[in-house]
XYZ file of C-alpha atoms in Angstrom:
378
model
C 12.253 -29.234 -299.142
C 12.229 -25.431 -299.886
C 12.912 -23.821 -303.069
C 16.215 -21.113 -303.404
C 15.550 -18.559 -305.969
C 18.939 -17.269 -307.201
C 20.282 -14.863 -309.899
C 21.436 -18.889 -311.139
C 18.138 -20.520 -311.259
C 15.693 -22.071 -308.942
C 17.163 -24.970 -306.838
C 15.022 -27.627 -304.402
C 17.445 -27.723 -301.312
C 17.007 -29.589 -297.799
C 18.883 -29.435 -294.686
C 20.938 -33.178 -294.159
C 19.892 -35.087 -292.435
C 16.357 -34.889 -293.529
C 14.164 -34.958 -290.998
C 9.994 -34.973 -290.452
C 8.750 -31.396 -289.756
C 12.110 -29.366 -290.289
C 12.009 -26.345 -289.002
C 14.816 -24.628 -290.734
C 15.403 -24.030 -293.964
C 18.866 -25.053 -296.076
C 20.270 -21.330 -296.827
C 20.543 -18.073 -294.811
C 20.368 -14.809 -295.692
C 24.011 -14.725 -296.210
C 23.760 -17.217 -298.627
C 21.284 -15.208 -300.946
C 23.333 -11.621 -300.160
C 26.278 -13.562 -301.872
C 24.798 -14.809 -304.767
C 23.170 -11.404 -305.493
C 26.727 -9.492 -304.939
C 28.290 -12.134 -307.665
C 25.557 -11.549 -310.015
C 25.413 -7.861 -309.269
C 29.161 -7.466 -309.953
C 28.943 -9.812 -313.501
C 31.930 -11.697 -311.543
C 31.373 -14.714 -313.791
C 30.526 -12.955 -316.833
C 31.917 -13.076 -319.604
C 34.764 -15.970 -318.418
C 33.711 -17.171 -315.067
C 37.190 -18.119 -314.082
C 38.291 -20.897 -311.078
C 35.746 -20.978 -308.497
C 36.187 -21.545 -304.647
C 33.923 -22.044 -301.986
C 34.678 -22.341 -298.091
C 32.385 -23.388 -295.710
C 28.880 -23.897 -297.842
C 26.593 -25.542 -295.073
C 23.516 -27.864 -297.847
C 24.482 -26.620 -301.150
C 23.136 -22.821 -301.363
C 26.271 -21.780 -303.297
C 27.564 -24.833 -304.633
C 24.139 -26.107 -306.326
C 23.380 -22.719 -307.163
C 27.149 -22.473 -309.457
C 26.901 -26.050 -310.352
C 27.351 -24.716 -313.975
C 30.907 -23.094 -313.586
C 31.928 -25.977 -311.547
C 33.466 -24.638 -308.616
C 35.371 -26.549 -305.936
C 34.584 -26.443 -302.481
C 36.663 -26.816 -299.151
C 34.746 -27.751 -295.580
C 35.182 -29.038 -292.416
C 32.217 -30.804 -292.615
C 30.767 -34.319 -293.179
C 27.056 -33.386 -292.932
C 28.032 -30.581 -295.248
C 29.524 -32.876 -297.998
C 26.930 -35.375 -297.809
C 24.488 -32.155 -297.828
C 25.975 -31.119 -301.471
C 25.831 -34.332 -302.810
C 22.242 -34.838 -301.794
C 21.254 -31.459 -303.152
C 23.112 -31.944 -306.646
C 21.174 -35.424 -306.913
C 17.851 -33.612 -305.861
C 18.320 -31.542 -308.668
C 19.321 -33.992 -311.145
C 23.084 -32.403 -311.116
C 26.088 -34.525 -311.486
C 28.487 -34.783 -308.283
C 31.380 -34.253 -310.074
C 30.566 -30.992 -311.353
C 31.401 -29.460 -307.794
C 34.466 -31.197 -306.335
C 34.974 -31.580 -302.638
C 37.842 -31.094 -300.282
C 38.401 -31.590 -296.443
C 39.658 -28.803 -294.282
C 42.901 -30.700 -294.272
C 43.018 -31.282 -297.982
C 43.228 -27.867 -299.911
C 43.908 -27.468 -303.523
C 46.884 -26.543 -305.158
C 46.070 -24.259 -307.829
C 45.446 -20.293 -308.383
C 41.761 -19.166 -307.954
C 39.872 -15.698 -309.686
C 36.748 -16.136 -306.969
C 36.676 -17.345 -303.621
C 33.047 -17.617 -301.436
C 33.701 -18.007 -297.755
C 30.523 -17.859 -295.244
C 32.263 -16.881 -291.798
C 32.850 -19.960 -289.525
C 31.672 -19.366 -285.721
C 35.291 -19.626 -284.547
C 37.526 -17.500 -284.842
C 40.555 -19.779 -284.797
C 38.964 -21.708 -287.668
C 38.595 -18.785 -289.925
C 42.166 -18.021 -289.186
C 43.124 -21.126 -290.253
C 41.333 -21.002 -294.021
C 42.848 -17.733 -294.497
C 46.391 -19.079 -293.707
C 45.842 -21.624 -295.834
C 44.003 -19.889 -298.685
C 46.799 -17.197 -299.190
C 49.057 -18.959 -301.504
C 45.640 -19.868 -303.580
C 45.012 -16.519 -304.453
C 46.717 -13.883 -306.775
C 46.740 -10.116 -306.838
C 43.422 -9.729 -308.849
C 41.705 -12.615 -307.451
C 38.191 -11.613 -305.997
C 37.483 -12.487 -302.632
C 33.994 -12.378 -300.685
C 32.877 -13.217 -297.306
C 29.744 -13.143 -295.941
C 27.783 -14.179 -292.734
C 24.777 -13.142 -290.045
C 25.402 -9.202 -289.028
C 25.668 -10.742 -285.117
C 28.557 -13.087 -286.051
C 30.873 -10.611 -287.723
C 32.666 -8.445 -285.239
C 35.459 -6.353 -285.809
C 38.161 -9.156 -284.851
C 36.449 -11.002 -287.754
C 37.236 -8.358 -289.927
C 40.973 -7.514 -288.573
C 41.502 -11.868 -289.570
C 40.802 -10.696 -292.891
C 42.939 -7.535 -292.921
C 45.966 -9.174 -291.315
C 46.323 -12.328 -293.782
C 44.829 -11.135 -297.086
C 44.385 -7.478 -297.075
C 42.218 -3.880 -296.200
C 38.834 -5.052 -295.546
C 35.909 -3.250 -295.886
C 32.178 -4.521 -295.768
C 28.868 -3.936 -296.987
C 25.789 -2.648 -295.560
C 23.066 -5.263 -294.249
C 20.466 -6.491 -295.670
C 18.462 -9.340 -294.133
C 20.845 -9.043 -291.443
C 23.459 -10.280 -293.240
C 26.564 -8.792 -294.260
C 29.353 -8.892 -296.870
C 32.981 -8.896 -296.674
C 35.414 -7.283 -299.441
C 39.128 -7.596 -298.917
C 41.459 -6.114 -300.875
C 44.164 -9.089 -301.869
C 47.941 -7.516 -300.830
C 51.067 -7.991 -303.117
C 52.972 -11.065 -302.764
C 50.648 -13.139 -300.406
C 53.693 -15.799 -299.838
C 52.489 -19.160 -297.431
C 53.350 -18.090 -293.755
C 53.952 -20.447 -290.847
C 50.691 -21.385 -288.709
C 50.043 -21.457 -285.363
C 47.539 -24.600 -285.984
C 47.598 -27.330 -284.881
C 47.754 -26.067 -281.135
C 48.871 -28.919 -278.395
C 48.598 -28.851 -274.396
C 49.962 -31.800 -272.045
C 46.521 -33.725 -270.731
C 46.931 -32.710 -267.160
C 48.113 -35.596 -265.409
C 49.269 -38.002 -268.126
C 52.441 -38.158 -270.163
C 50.262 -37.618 -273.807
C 50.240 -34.362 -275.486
C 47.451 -33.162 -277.178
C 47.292 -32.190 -280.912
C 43.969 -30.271 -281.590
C 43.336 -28.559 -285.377
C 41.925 -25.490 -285.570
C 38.229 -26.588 -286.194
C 38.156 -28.844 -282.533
C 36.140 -27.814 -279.723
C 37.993 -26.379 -276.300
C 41.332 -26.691 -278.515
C 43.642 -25.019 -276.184
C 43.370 -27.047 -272.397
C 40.337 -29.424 -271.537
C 37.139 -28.736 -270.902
C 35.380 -29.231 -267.551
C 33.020 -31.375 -268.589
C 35.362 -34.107 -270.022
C 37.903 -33.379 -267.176
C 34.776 -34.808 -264.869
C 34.121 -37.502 -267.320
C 37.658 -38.889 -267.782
C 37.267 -39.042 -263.568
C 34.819 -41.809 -264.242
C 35.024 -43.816 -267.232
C 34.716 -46.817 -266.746
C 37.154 -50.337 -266.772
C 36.342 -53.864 -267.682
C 36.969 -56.823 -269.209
C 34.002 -56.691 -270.794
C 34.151 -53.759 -272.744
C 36.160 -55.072 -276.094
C 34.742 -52.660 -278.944
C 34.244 -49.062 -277.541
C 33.372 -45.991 -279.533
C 33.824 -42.194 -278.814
C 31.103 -40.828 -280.390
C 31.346 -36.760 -281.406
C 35.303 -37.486 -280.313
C 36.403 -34.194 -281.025
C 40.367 -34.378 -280.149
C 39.835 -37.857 -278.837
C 40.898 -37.424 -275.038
C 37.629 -39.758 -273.938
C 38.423 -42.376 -276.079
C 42.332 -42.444 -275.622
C 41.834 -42.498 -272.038
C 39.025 -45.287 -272.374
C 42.021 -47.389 -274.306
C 44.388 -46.816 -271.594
C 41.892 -48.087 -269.130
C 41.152 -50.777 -271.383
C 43.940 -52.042 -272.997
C 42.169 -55.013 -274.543
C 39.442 -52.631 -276.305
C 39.308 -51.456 -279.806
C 38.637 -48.095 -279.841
C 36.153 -46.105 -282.818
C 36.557 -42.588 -283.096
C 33.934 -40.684 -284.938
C 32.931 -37.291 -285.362
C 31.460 -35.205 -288.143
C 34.373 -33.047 -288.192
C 37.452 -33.615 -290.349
C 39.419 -31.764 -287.959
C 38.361 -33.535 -285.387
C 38.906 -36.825 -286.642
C 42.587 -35.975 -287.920
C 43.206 -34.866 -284.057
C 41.941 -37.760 -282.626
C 44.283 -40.114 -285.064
C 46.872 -37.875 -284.336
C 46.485 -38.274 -280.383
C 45.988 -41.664 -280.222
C 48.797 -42.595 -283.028
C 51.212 -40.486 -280.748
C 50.012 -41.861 -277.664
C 49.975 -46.297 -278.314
C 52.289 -46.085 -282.090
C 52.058 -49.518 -283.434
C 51.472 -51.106 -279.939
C 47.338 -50.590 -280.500
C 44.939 -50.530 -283.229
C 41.506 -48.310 -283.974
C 38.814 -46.641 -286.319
C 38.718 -43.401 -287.290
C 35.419 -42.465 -289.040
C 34.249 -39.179 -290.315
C 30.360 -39.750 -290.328
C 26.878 -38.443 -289.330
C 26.262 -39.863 -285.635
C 27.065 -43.468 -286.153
C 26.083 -43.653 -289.611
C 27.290 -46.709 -291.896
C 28.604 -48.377 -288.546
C 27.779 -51.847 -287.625
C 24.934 -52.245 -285.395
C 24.426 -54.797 -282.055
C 27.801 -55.363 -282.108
C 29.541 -52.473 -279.790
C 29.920 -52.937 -275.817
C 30.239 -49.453 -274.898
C 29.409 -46.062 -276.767
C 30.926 -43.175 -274.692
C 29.164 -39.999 -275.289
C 29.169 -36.198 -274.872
C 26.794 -34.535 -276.771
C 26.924 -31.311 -278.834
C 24.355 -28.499 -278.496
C 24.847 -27.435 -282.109
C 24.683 -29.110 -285.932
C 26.492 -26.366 -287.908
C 24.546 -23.010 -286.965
C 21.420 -25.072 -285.692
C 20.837 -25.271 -281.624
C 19.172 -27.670 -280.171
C 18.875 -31.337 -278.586
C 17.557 -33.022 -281.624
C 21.343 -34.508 -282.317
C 21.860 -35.602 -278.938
C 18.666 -37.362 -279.604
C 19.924 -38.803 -282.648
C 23.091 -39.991 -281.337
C 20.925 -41.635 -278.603
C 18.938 -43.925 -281.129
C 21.881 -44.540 -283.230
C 23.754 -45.738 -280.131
C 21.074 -47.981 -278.924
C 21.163 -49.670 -282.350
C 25.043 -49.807 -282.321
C 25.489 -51.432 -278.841
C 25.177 -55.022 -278.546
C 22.841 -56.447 -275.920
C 23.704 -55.387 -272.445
C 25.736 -52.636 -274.148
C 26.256 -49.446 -272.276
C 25.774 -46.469 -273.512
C 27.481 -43.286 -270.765
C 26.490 -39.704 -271.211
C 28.215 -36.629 -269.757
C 25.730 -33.778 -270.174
C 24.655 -30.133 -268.424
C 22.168 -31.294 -265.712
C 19.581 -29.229 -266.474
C 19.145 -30.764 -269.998
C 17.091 -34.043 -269.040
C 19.130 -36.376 -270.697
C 17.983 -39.288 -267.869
C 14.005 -39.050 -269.123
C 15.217 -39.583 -273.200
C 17.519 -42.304 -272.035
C 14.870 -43.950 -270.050
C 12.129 -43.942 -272.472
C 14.932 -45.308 -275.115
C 15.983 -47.945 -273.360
C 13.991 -48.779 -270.180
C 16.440 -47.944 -268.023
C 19.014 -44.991 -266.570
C 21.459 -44.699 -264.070
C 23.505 -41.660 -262.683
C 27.120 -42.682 -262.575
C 28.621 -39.501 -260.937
C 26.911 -35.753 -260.913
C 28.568 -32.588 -259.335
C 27.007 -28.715 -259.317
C 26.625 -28.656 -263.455
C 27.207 -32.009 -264.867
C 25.699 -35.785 -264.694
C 27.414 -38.195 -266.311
C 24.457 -40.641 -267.286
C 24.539 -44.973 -268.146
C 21.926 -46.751 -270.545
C 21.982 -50.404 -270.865
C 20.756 -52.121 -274.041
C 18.266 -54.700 -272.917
């Protein structure tokens, strides 16, 4: 746990999960560039005015404003649970700083909006669709992000839905973003959700701006839907990091006795996967959708098959460490002789993790960049 030094006060703030040994601290640059700007500007002085923040990873803004009570919109579940755990750290109440999916926007005016740029594009599209009818024509509106990540169609997003845009210079290699709100910022139709017909199937897919490979299907689950697998056996299944939910729809329509869990740490994705699967079975089938870390709050030994393709990323952190994670938690999940199936990049060594996890690895299928891996819970 690291200590943020703000214009606000000094707050203790962790990454969530915690883990032994992070690395990485809870805040960016960015982060620090913003809360300067605001207290540079007196933006909150003398009447601080309605407060919104977009996209706050642990807390860095939100804990930081506790006092003015600002609300805050993400996509993420590690990110809520990441406030919470930071305002209890810090002996602040959790209502102070109220929290809304990426699907579940507020209603009313705001005088400041925060927004740290989101990696995709599409996704930042989407919050500035959405966030015109929030603000009015002296509302105060600024952005701010990693100099790398902020390229000029960043900046023509901003120009196109709220106003001129203009930004600051770096500093930490971060950067600021200052548009000018236009007149009249009335709601305008969105091209989100985006859908594409799941190549040889009847079911259409629905896919939210925030969901990975939104716009056809990705290679690697194109070679895993060639080989999941069938079987009376398998009666509680879970797609774990579901994104849109193609793996796990598929795995119901090879299973049709199987319940089906979706789960992801996205809203986005979550409210695709529901969406898929409701349009695909209606009332004819029944399953879970669960926005969650890994597996978290899931019942454990009771699952017969956990189908699995791992991210690379947790928010702006690379690495295999989640894979990892959703490894263990999978292991506890599955019942015994449960079956765990991977789809991964070969070169990644997901085979010697699974092994030493749980004394055992097969290769189900491979081809020139992927291996589709199974783990059986002894």
């Amino acid at each position: 746990m690291e200590i943020l030094s703000s214009p606000f006060g000094q707050f203790q703030l962790s990454r969530f999960p915690k883990r032994k040994r992070e690395q990485l601290r809870a805040w960016d640059a960015a982060d620090e560039y913003i809360l300067q700007q605001i207290d540079e500007e007196s933006l909150l002085r003398p009447t601080p005015g309605k407060t919104l923040i977009l996209n706050d990873q642990f807390g860095a803004l939100a804990v930081s404003m506790h006092q003015f009570q600002p609300e805050v919109i993400s996509d993420s579940w590690l990110a809520h649970a990441g406030i919470q755990a930071n305002l209890a750290d810090n002996q602040l109440p959790q209502e102070q700083v109220p929290l809304h999916s990426s699907l579940d926007y507020p209603a009313e005016k705001f005088d400041l909006v925060l927004l740290k740029v989101p990696k995709s594009l599409a996704m930042l599209e989407d919050q500035l669709i959405r966030l015109r009818p929030l603000l009015h024509t002296n509302s105060r509106v600024i952005a701010g992000g990693m100099a790398k990540a902020i390229h000029t169609s960043t900046l023509k997003l901003f120009e196109k839905y709220l106003g001129p845009t203009t930004t600051s210079l770096a500093r930490k290699k971060a950067r600021l973003i200052f548009p000018q709100i236009g007149e009249g910022l009335a709601p305008i139709d969105s091209p989100y959700p985006s859908r594409y017909m799941l190549e040889g199937t009847r079911y259409q897919i629905i896919n939210h701006a925030g969901v990975f490979s939104r716009d056809s299907l990705d290679i690697g689950s194109r070679f895993f839907l060639r080989h999941l697998p069938s079987s009376d056996q398998y009666k509680n299944i879970i797609d774990l990091g579901c994104g849109n939910g193609v793996i796990g729809l598929m795995a119901a329509q090879n299973n049709p006795g199987a319940h089906i869990d979706f789960v992801d740490e996205s809203f986005m994705a979550v409210a695709s996967a529901k969406e898929n699967f409701e349009a695909a079975f209606g009332a004819e089938r029944s399953a879970t959708f669960t926005a969650t870390d890994c597996l978290s709050g899931l019942a454990k030994n009771r699952y017969d098959l956990v189908l699995n393709n791992p991210p690379f990323h947790q928010q702006n952190a690379v690495g295999d460490f989640i894979a990892l994670q959703m490894f263990r938690e999978s292991h506890q999940a599955l019942r015994k002789d449960g079956e765990l199936w991977v789809i991964g990049n070969r070169h990644l060594g997901y085979h010697l993790r699974l092994k030493k996890l749980f004394g055992n690895c097969d290769t189900v299928a491979s081809n020139k960049k992927f291996i589709i891996l199974k783990a059986r819970k002894q």
